[in-house]
Tab-separated table of C-alpha atoms in Angstrom:
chain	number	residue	atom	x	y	z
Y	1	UNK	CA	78.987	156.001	204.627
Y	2	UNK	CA	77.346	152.554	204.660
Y	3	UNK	CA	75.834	153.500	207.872
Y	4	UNK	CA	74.341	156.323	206.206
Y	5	UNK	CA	73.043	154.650	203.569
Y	6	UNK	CA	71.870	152.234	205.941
Y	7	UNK	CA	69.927	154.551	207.481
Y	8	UNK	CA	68.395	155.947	204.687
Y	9	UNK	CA	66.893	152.974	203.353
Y	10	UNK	CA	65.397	152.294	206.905
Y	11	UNK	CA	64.160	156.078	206.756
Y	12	UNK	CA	62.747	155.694	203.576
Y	13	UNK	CA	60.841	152.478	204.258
Y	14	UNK	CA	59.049	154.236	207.410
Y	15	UNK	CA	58.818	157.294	205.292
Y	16	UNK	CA	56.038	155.200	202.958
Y	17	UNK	CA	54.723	153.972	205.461
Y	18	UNK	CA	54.203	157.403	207.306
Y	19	UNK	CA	52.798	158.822	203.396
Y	20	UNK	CA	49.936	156.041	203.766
Y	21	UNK	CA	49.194	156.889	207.057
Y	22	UNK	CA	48.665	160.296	206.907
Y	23	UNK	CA	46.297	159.890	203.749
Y	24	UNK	CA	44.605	157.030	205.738
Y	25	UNK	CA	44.099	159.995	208.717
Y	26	UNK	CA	43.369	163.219	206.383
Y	27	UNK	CA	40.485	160.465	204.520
Y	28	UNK	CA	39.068	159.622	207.718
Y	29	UNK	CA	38.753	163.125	209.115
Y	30	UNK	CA	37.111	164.232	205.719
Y	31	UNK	CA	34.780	161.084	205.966
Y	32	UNK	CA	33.836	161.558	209.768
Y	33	UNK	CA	33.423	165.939	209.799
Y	34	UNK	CA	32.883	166.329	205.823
Y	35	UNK	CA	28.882	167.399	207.182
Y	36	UNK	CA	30.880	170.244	208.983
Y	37	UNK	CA	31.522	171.853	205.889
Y	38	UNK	CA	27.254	171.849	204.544
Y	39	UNK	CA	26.609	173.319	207.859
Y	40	UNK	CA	29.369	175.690	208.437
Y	41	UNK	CA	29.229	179.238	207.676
Y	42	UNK	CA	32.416	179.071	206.105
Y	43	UNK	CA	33.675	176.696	203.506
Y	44	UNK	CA	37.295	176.494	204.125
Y	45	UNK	CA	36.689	174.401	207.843
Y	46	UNK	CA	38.614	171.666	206.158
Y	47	UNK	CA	41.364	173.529	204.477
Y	48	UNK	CA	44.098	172.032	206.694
Y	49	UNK	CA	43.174	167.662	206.211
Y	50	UNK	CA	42.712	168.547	202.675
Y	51	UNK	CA	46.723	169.996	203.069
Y	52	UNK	CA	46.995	167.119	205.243
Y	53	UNK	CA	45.959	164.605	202.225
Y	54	UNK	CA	48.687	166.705	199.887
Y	55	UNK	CA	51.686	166.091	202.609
Y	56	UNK	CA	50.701	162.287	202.456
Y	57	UNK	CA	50.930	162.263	198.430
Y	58	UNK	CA	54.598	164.370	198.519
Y	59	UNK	CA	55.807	161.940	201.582
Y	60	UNK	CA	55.642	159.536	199.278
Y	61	UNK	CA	57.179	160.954	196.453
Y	62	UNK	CA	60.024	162.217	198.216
Y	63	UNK	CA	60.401	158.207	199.709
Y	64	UNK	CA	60.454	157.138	196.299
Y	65	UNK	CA	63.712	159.774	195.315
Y	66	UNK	CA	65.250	158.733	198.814
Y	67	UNK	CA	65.399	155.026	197.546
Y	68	UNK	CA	66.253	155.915	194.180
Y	69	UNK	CA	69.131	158.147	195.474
Y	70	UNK	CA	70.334	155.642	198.292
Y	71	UNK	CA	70.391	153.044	195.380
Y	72	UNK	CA	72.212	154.236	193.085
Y	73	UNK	CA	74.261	156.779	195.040
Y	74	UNK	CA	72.597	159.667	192.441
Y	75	UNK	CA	73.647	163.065	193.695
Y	76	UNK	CA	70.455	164.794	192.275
Y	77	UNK	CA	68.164	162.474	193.972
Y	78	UNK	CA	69.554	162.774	196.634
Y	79	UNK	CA	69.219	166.707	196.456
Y	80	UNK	CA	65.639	166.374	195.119
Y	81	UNK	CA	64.962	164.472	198.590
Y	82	UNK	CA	66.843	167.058	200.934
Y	83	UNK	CA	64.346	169.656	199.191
Y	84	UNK	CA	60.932	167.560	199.175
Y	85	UNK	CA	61.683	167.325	202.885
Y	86	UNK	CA	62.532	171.096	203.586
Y	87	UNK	CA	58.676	170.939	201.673
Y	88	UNK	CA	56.954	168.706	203.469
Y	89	UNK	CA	58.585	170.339	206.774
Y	90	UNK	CA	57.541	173.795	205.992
Y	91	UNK	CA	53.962	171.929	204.908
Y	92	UNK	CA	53.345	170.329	208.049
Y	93	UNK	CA	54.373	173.864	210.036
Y	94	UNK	CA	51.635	175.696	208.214
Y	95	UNK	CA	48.925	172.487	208.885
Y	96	UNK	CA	49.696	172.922	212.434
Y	97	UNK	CA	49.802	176.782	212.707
Y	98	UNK	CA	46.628	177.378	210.325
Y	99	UNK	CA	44.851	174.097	212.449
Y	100	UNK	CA	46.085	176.057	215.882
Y	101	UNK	CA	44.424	179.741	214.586
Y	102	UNK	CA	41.468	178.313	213.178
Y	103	UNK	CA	40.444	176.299	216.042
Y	104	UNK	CA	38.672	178.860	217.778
Y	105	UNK	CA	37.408	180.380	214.005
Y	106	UNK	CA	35.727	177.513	213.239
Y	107	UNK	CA	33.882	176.445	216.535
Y	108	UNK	CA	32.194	179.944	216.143
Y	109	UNK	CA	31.714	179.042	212.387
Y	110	UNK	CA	30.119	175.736	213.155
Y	111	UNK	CA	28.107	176.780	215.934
Y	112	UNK	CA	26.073	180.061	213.983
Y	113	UNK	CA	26.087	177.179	210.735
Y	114	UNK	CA	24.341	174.202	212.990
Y	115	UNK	CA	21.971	176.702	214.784
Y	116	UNK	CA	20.888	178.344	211.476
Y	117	UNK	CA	20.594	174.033	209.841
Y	118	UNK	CA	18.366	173.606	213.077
Y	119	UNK	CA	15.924	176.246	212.399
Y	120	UNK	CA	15.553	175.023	208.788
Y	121	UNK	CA	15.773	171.412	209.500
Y	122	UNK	CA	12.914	169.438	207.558
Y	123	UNK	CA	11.970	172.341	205.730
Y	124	UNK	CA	12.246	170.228	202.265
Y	125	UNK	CA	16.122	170.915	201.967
Y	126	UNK	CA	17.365	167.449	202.354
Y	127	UNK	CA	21.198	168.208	201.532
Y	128	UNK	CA	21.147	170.792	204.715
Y	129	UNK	CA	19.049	167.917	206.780
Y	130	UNK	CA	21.201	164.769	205.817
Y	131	UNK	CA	23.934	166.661	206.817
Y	132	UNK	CA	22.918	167.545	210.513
Y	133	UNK	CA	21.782	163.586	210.705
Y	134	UNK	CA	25.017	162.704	209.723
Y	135	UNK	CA	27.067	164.885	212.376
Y	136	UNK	CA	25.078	163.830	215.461
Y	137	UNK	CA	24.959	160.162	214.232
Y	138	UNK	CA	28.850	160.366	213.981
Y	139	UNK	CA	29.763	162.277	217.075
Y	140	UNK	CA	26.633	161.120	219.133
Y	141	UNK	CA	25.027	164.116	220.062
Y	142	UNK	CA	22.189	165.824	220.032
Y	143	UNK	CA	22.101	169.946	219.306
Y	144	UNK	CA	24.423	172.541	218.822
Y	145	UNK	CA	25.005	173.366	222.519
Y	146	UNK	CA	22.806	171.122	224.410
Y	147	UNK	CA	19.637	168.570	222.901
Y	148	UNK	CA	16.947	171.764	223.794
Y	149	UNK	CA	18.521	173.210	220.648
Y	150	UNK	CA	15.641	171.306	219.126
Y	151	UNK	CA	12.985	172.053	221.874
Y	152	UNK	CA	10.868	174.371	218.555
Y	153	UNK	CA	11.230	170.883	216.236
Y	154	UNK	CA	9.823	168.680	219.122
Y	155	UNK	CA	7.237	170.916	219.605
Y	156	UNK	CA	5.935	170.818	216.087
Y	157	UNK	CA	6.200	166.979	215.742
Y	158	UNK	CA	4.828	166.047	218.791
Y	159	UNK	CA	7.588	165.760	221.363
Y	160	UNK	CA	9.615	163.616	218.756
Y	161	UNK	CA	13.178	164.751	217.993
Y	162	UNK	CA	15.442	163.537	215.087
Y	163	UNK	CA	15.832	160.242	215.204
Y	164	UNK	CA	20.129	161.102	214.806
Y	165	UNK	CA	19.796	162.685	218.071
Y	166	UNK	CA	19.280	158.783	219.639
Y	167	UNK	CA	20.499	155.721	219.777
Y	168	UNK	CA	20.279	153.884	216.183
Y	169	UNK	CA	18.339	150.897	218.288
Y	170	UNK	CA	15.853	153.593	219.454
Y	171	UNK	CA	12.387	153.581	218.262
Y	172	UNK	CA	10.688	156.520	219.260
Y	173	UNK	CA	13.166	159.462	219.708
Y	174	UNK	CA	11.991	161.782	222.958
Y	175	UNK	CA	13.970	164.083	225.393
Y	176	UNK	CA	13.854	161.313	227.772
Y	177	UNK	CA	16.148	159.171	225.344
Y	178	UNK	CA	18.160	161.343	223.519
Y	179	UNK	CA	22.205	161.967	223.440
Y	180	UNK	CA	22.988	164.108	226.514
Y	181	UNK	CA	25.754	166.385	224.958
Y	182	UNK	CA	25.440	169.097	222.330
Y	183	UNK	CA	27.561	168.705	219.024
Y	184	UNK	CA	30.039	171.286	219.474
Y	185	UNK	CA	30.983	170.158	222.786
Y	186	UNK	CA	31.328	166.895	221.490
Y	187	UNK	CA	33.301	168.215	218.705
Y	188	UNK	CA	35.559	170.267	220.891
Y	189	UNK	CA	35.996	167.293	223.377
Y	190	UNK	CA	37.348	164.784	220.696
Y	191	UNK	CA	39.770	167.350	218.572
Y	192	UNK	CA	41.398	167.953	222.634
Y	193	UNK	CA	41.584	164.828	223.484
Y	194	UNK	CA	43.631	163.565	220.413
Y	195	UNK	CA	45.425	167.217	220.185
Y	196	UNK	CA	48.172	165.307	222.465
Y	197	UNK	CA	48.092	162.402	220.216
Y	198	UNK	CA	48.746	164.534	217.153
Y	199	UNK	CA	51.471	166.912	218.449
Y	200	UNK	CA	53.713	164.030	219.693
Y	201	UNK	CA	53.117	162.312	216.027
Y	202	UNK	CA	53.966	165.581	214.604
Y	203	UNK	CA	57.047	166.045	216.885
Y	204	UNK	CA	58.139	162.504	216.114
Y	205	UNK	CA	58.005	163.065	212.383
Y	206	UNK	CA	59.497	166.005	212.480
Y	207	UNK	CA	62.798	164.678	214.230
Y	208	UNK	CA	62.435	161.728	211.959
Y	209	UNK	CA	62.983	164.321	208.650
Y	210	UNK	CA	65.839	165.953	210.540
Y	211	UNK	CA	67.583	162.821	210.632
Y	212	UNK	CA	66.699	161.960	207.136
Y	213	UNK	CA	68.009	165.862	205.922
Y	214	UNK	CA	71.329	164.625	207.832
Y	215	UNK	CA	71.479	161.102	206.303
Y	216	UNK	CA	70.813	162.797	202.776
Y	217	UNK	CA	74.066	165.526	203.555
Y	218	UNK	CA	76.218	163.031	204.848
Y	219	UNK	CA	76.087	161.096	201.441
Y	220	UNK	CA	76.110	164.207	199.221
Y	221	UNK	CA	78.989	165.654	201.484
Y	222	UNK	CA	80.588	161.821	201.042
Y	223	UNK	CA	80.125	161.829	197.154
Y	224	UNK	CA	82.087	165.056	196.419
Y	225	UNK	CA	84.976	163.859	198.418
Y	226	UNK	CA	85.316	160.480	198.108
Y	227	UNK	CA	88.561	158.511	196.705
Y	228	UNK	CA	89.656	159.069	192.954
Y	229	UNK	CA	91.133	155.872	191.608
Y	230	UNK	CA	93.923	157.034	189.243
Y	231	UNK	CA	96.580	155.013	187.453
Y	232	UNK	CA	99.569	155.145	190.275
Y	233	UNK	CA	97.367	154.777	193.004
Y	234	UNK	CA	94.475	156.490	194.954
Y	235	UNK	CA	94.227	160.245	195.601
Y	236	UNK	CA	91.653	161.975	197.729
């Protein structure tokens, strides 16, 4: 039982520290891609960091019944916890199914949304135009599929393109200069090469809350049939 309870209090401690993490992640994604969702055709692109950000916040509530429950050897804590993880489990299976569906979904939604923001790039609408200067400054690209996305722009402005689509140091923005890959290839190329990084995390936590569902039986299981101290000696 002290092993258990041992364990749990280790659990817990990486359990917090897993809860800031994951908000840490879900705010940086939101920070680096929140453009995505003024150029997208569809406003839900970010539906699964915003869950993301909600998993980190219940993480750490369900750490904070784990200690309370390991502490003071409270049954309904401890039950609490077993359930906030069943939660969080379930939550994190959705994140990655709806993330897994979407994928394809939303690189068709972001590439008709960034064409369309090209063709009415500098037309006055400066939310629409900060947001397509934001994107390629971020991912370091230039166009939706390829920098001649913006061939009709240069064209009208004298063979200059945005000034996102180069370098920051750059001081006169030409084809000769600018980022070689489009956006969404860009885009595409950074979600697969973390996608490994991510599903081992995932896996990892995953085992992690199967241990800590175990830990949190053990010591229920332990409570209702521990030792009953009675007047002419123990009784189990």
């Amino acid at each position: 039982m002290e092993c258990a309870r041992a364990f749990l209090f280790f659990f817990n401690f990486i359990y917090l520290g897993v809860s800031g993490a994951v908000i840490f992640v879900a705010a940086l994604l939101i920070k680096k891609y929140g453009d995505i969702t003024k150029i997208t055709t569809d406003e839900y692109t970010l539906v699964p960091c915003g869950i993301l950000v909600g998993v980190g916040v219940l993480i750490f509530i369900t750490a904070l019944f784990g200690c309370c429950g390991t502490c003071r050897d409270n049954k309904c804590c401890l039950s609490t916890f077993f359930a906030l993880l069943l939660i969080v489990f379930a939550l994190e299976i959705t994140t990655g199914v709806l993330g897994y569906i979407y994928k394809d979904k939303a690189k068709s939604f972001v590439q008709d949304g960034f064409q369309d923001a090209i063709k009415h790039y500098d037309d006055k609408d400066t939310t629409l135009d900060k947001a397509v200067d934001g994107l390629q400054k971020n991912l370091k690209c230039c166009g939706n599929e390829k920098p001649t996305d913006w061939l009709p722009y240069a064209l009208k402005h004298h063979g200059q393109y945005p000034h996102s689509c180069c370098p920051p140091a750059t001081l006169s923005c030409t084809q000769f200069n600018v980022y070689d890959k489009g956006c969404l290839k860009k885009l595409t190329e950074e979600v697969e090469d973390n996608l490994s990084y991510i599903m081992g995390s995932g896996i990892g936590l995953a085992v992690l809350q199967l241990l800590g569902m175990i830990g949190a039986c053990y010591l229920m299981c332990s409570q209702r049939s521990g030792y009953l101290r009675m007047e002419g000696g123990l009784r189990v």
